[in-house]
Amino acid sequence: MAELKLPAFADAESFRAWRRSDPPQWLPIAIDIARSHGIETSAPHVFSTGTNLVVGFTDKLILKIFPPLLRAQFISERGSLMQLAGRLDLPIPEIVAEGMRDGWPYLVITRLAGTLGSEVWPQLPEVQKERVLRQIGETIAAVQRAPLGPLADIEPRWDAFIHAQMQGCRNRHTRLGLAPKFLAGLDDLLRDAATLIPMDAPPVILIGEYIPENFLLACRDDQWSLAGLFDFGDVRAGWRDYDLLGPSAFMAAGRPGRVRSLLEGFGYEKPDYTLKRRLMALMLLHQASDLKSHICIEGWQEQAKDLVDLQELIWAE
């Protein structure tokens, strides 16, 4: 019987289609990798979401296999877990083993305890949402206090990344269907962004996606708290405010108490116009920016008449 091999893919889209449609083709390889490290493989669990091949073994370990075309994610994940190990109060996965199969790098990491944030967040009482957002702000600040180490070498560098995002900003948001009334203010915002977004300030670790799908919550004495953070495949180095965008868009929902909790946890007092303007610019320049899909405020497109209105709506006081 021929040995199963991981195939080569020309682009990310063909890989994604294969990953979604054919776990039976690659699961035996994942099991073989796990066995080579002495891992119990009797009840593997394939995670259908995410970017790479991810399988849970028992309730203790997870295997992540990265296609060669997404090797940058392996480098970010591995470097982040090594750099942040022992530096946070919040649990993050630990690297148990690593290796390569058919040119595909992989990591075996510990599996964290807790409930996925996206499963719990919608049902939380408002006061607990504020509590969790304060903890997220504190966590972002703690991650950013860690030294960059080899993460400083991740490409593109911050200034090149932002300049490229600025050049493609109008086309991106036109293609994604942003309303003309918001597109009309884009040139003014990008002009402001050139001075509002520091390009040469000391960079910090940016996770890029502090969103409910990437953290775990746990309940104790009827109080929900942040219990774990995972998925470091999109880490880059750059200006600190960038990591406020995910929780601002997906979780704060323009509620003043939530906005205040997030920003105070991070270390900011009441947001002034300059901060809101910078955050609005960064939100439009984010690697995954798509305002229509990501701003979780009911009726925001009707409530705001332009981008200035929108920044006041998202970071309401």
Coordinates of C-alpha atoms in Angstrom, one line a residue:
M1 CA 0.0 0.0 0.0
A2 CA 1.4 3.4 -1.1
E3 CA 2.4 5.8 1.7
L4 CA -0.1 8.7 1.9
K5 CA 1.5 12.0 1.1
L6 CA 0.4 15.6 1.7
P7 CA -0.2 17.2 -1.8
A8 CA 1.2 20.4 -3.2
F9 CA -1.1 23.4 -3.8
A10 CA -0.6 26.3 -6.2
D11 CA -2.7 28.7 -4.1
A12 CA -4.6 29.2 -0.8
E13 CA -8.0 28.8 -2.4
S14 CA -7.4 25.4 -3.8
F15 CA -5.9 24.3 -0.4
R16 CA -9.0 25.6 1.5
A17 CA -11.3 23.7 -0.8
W18 CA -9.4 20.5 -0.3
R19 CA -9.2 21.0 3.5
R20 CA -12.9 21.5 3.7
S21 CA -14.0 18.7 1.4
D22 CA -11.6 15.9 2.2
P23 CA -10.5 15.3 5.8
P24 CA -10.4 11.5 5.1
Q25 CA -7.4 12.1 2.8
W26 CA -5.3 13.9 5.3
L27 CA -6.5 12.6 8.7
P28 CA -4.5 9.3 8.4
I29 CA -1.4 11.4 7.9
A30 CA -2.2 13.5 11.0
I31 CA -2.7 10.3 13.0
D32 CA 0.6 8.9 11.7
I33 CA 2.4 12.1 12.8
A34 CA 0.7 12.0 16.2
R35 CA 1.8 8.3 16.7
S36 CA 5.3 9.2 15.7
H37 CA 5.4 11.4 18.8
G38 CA 3.8 8.8 21.1
I39 CA 0.4 10.5 21.2
E40 CA -2.9 8.5 21.9
T41 CA -4.9 8.6 18.6
S42 CA -8.0 6.6 19.3
A43 CA -10.5 9.5 19.1
P44 CA -9.2 12.2 16.8
H45 CA -11.3 15.4 16.4
V46 CA -11.0 17.4 13.2
F47 CA -11.6 21.1 13.7
S48 CA -13.6 22.3 10.7
T49 CA -13.0 26.0 11.2
G50 CA -9.6 27.8 11.0
T51 CA -7.0 28.0 8.2
N52 CA -4.8 25.0 8.6
L53 CA -5.2 21.3 9.3
V54 CA -6.1 21.0 12.9
V55 CA -6.8 17.8 14.9
G56 CA -7.4 17.3 18.6
F57 CA -6.1 14.2 20.3
T58 CA -7.7 13.3 23.7
D59 CA -8.5 16.5 25.6
K60 CA -4.8 17.4 26.1
L61 CA -3.1 17.9 22.7
I62 CA -3.7 19.6 19.3
L63 CA -1.8 19.0 16.1
K64 CA -1.6 21.9 13.6
I65 CA -0.3 21.1 10.1
F66 CA 0.6 24.1 7.9
P67 CA 0.7 23.9 4.1
P68 CA 4.0 25.2 2.6
L69 CA 2.2 28.2 1.1
L70 CA 1.1 29.3 4.6
R71 CA 4.6 28.7 6.1
A72 CA 4.5 32.3 7.4
Q73 CA 1.7 31.3 9.7
F74 CA 3.8 28.5 11.1
I75 CA 6.6 30.9 11.7
S76 CA 4.3 33.4 13.4
E77 CA 2.6 30.7 15.6
R78 CA 5.8 29.0 16.6
G79 CA 7.6 32.3 17.3
S80 CA 4.7 33.7 19.3
L81 CA 4.2 30.7 21.5
M82 CA 8.0 30.6 22.2
Q83 CA 8.2 34.3 22.9
L84 CA 5.2 34.6 25.1
A85 CA 5.8 31.4 27.1
G86 CA 5.8 32.2 30.8
R87 CA 5.2 35.9 30.2
L88 CA 1.3 36.0 30.5
D89 CA -1.0 35.3 33.4
L90 CA -3.5 34.0 30.8
P91 CA -2.9 30.4 29.6
I92 CA -1.7 30.0 26.0
P93 CA -0.8 26.7 24.3
E94 CA 2.6 25.2 24.9
I95 CA 4.7 23.6 22.1
V96 CA 5.1 19.9 22.8
A97 CA 6.7 18.8 19.5
E98 CA 7.3 20.1 16.0
G99 CA 8.5 18.7 12.7
M100 CA 7.9 18.5 9.0
R101 CA 6.0 16.0 6.8
D102 CA 6.2 16.3 2.9
G103 CA 7.4 19.9 3.3
W104 CA 4.5 20.8 5.6
P105 CA 5.7 22.1 9.0
Y106 CA 3.6 21.1 12.0
L107 CA 3.2 21.8 15.7
V108 CA 1.9 19.7 18.5
I109 CA 0.6 22.0 21.2
T110 CA -1.3 21.7 24.5
R111 CA -5.1 22.0 24.4
L112 CA -6.5 24.7 26.7
A113 CA -9.5 24.3 29.0
G114 CA -12.5 26.5 28.6
T115 CA -15.5 27.3 26.4
L116 CA -15.0 29.0 23.0
G117 CA -15.7 32.7 23.4
S118 CA -18.0 32.7 20.4
E119 CA -20.3 30.2 22.0
V120 CA -20.7 32.2 25.2
W121 CA -20.3 35.9 24.3
P122 CA -23.8 36.5 22.9
Q123 CA -25.6 35.3 26.0
L124 CA -23.4 37.1 28.6
P125 CA -25.1 39.8 30.7
E126 CA -23.9 43.3 29.9
V127 CA -21.9 43.7 33.1
Q128 CA -20.0 40.5 32.3
K129 CA -19.3 41.6 28.8
E130 CA -17.7 44.7 30.2
R131 CA -15.7 42.6 32.6
V132 CA -14.4 40.3 29.8
L133 CA -13.6 43.3 27.6
R134 CA -11.5 44.9 30.4
Q135 CA -9.6 41.6 30.7
I136 CA -9.0 41.6 26.9
G137 CA -7.6 45.1 27.1
E138 CA -5.4 44.0 29.9
T139 CA -4.3 40.9 28.0
I140 CA -3.4 43.0 24.8
A141 CA -1.3 45.3 27.0
A142 CA 0.4 42.3 28.6
V143 CA 1.2 40.7 25.3
Q144 CA 2.7 44.0 24.0
R145 CA 5.0 44.3 27.0
A146 CA 6.7 41.0 26.0
P147 CA 10.0 41.5 24.0
L148 CA 9.6 40.9 20.3
G149 CA 12.6 38.6 19.9
P150 CA 12.6 36.9 16.4
L151 CA 9.0 38.3 15.8
A152 CA 10.7 41.6 14.9
D153 CA 11.8 40.0 11.6
I154 CA 8.4 39.0 10.4
E155 CA 7.7 40.5 7.0
P156 CA 6.3 42.9 5.9
R157 CA 7.6 45.4 8.4
W158 CA 5.0 47.8 9.9
D159 CA 5.7 50.8 7.7
A160 CA 5.7 48.7 4.5
F161 CA 2.5 46.9 5.5
I162 CA 0.6 50.2 6.3
H163 CA 1.8 51.9 3.1
A164 CA 0.6 48.9 1.0
Q165 CA -2.7 48.9 2.9
M166 CA -3.2 52.6 2.2
Q167 CA -2.5 52.2 -1.5
G168 CA -5.1 49.4 -1.8
C169 CA -7.6 50.8 0.6
R170 CA -10.1 52.5 -1.7
N171 CA -10.1 49.5 -4.2
R172 CA -10.6 47.1 -1.3
H173 CA -13.5 48.8 0.3
T174 CA -15.1 49.6 -3.1
R175 CA -14.9 45.9 -4.0
L176 CA -16.4 44.9 -0.6
G177 CA -19.4 47.3 -1.1
L178 CA -18.8 50.0 1.4
A179 CA -21.4 52.7 0.9
P180 CA -20.4 55.8 -1.2
K181 CA -21.1 58.1 1.8
F182 CA -18.2 56.4 3.6
L183 CA -16.0 56.0 0.6
A184 CA -16.3 59.8 0.1
G185 CA -14.3 60.5 3.3
L186 CA -11.6 58.0 2.6
D187 CA -9.1 60.4 1.1
D188 CA -9.3 62.7 4.1
L189 CA -8.9 59.8 6.5
L190 CA -5.9 58.4 4.7
R191 CA -4.3 61.8 4.7
D192 CA -4.8 62.0 8.4
A193 CA -3.6 58.4 8.8
A194 CA -0.2 59.3 7.4
T195 CA 0.5 61.5 10.5
L196 CA -1.8 59.7 13.1
I197 CA -0.3 56.2 12.7
P198 CA 3.3 56.0 14.0
M199 CA 5.6 54.3 11.5
D200 CA 8.8 54.4 13.4
A201 CA 7.7 54.0 17.0
P202 CA 9.1 50.9 18.8
P203 CA 7.0 48.0 17.5
V204 CA 5.1 45.5 19.7
I205 CA 3.7 42.1 19.3
L206 CA 0.3 42.3 17.4
I207 CA -1.9 39.3 17.4
G208 CA -4.3 40.9 14.9
E209 CA -7.4 39.0 15.9
Y210 CA -8.6 39.3 19.5
I211 CA -12.0 38.0 18.6
P212 CA -14.4 35.5 20.3
E213 CA -13.3 32.7 18.0
N214 CA -9.7 33.0 19.3
F215 CA -10.2 32.9 23.1
L216 CA -11.7 30.7 25.7
L217 CA -13.9 31.7 28.7
A218 CA -14.6 30.0 32.0
C219 CA -17.3 30.5 34.6
R220 CA -16.6 30.5 38.3
D221 CA -19.2 31.6 40.9
D222 CA -21.4 32.9 38.1
Q223 CA -18.6 35.1 36.8
W224 CA -17.3 34.6 33.3
S225 CA -13.6 35.4 32.7
L226 CA -11.0 35.1 30.0
A227 CA -9.5 31.6 30.4
G228 CA -7.1 31.2 27.4
L229 CA -5.8 32.7 24.1
F230 CA -4.9 30.8 21.0
D231 CA -4.2 31.1 17.3
F232 CA -1.1 33.2 16.7
G233 CA -0.8 32.6 12.9
D234 CA -1.4 36.2 11.9
V235 CA 1.1 37.8 14.3
R236 CA 3.1 40.8 13.1
A237 CA 5.1 43.6 14.8
G238 CA 3.8 47.2 14.7
W239 CA 1.9 50.0 16.4
R240 CA 0.0 49.0 19.6
D241 CA -3.5 50.4 18.8
Y242 CA -3.9 47.9 15.9
D243 CA -5.0 45.1 18.3
L244 CA -7.9 47.2 19.7
L245 CA -9.8 46.8 16.4
G246 CA -11.0 43.2 16.7
P247 CA -12.7 43.6 20.1
S248 CA -13.9 47.1 19.1
A249 CA -15.7 45.8 16.0
F250 CA -16.9 42.4 17.1
M251 CA -17.6 42.9 20.8
A252 CA -17.8 46.4 22.0
A253 CA -20.7 47.1 19.6
G254 CA -20.6 50.9 20.2
R255 CA -21.8 50.4 23.9
P256 CA -20.1 53.1 26.0
G257 CA -19.5 50.8 29.0
R258 CA -17.9 48.1 26.8
V259 CA -15.8 50.7 24.9
R260 CA -14.6 52.2 28.2
S261 CA -13.8 48.8 29.8
L262 CA -11.7 47.7 26.8
L263 CA -9.8 51.0 26.5
E264 CA -9.2 51.3 30.3
G265 CA -8.0 47.7 30.5
F266 CA -5.6 48.5 27.7
G267 CA -4.4 51.6 29.5
Y268 CA -6.2 54.5 27.8
E269 CA -8.4 57.0 29.5
K270 CA -11.5 58.5 27.8
P271 CA -11.0 58.3 24.0
D272 CA -10.4 61.7 22.4
Y273 CA -11.0 62.6 18.7
T274 CA -7.4 61.8 17.7
L275 CA -7.5 58.3 19.2
K276 CA -10.9 57.6 17.5
R277 CA -9.6 59.0 14.2
R278 CA -6.5 56.8 14.4
L279 CA -8.6 53.7 15.3
M280 CA -11.0 54.4 12.4
A281 CA -8.0 54.6 10.0
L282 CA -6.5 51.4 11.3
M283 CA -9.8 49.6 11.1
L284 CA -10.0 50.4 7.4
L285 CA -6.4 49.4 6.9
H286 CA -6.5 46.2 8.9
Q287 CA -5.3 43.0 7.1
A288 CA -8.8 41.5 7.3
S289 CA -10.8 44.8 7.0
D290 CA -14.4 44.4 5.9
L291 CA -16.6 46.9 7.7
K292 CA -19.9 45.5 6.3
S293 CA -19.2 42.1 7.8
H294 CA -17.3 43.1 11.0
I295 CA -19.0 46.0 12.6
C296 CA -21.5 44.5 15.1
I297 CA -23.7 47.5 15.6
E298 CA -27.3 47.1 14.5
G299 CA -28.1 49.6 11.7
W300 CA -24.7 51.3 11.8
Q301 CA -24.9 52.1 8.1
E302 CA -28.1 54.1 8.6
Q303 CA -27.0 55.7 11.9
A304 CA -23.7 57.2 10.6
K305 CA -23.6 59.7 7.7
D306 CA -19.8 59.6 7.2
L307 CA -16.6 58.1 8.6
V308 CA -16.4 60.8 11.3
D309 CA -19.9 59.8 12.5
L310 CA -18.9 56.2 12.3
Q311 CA -15.9 56.6 14.5
E312 CA -18.1 58.3 17.1
L313 CA -20.6 55.5 16.9
I314 CA -18.0 52.7 17.3
W315 CA -16.0 54.3 20.1
A316 CA -19.0 55.9 21.8
E317 CA -18.4 57.5 25.2

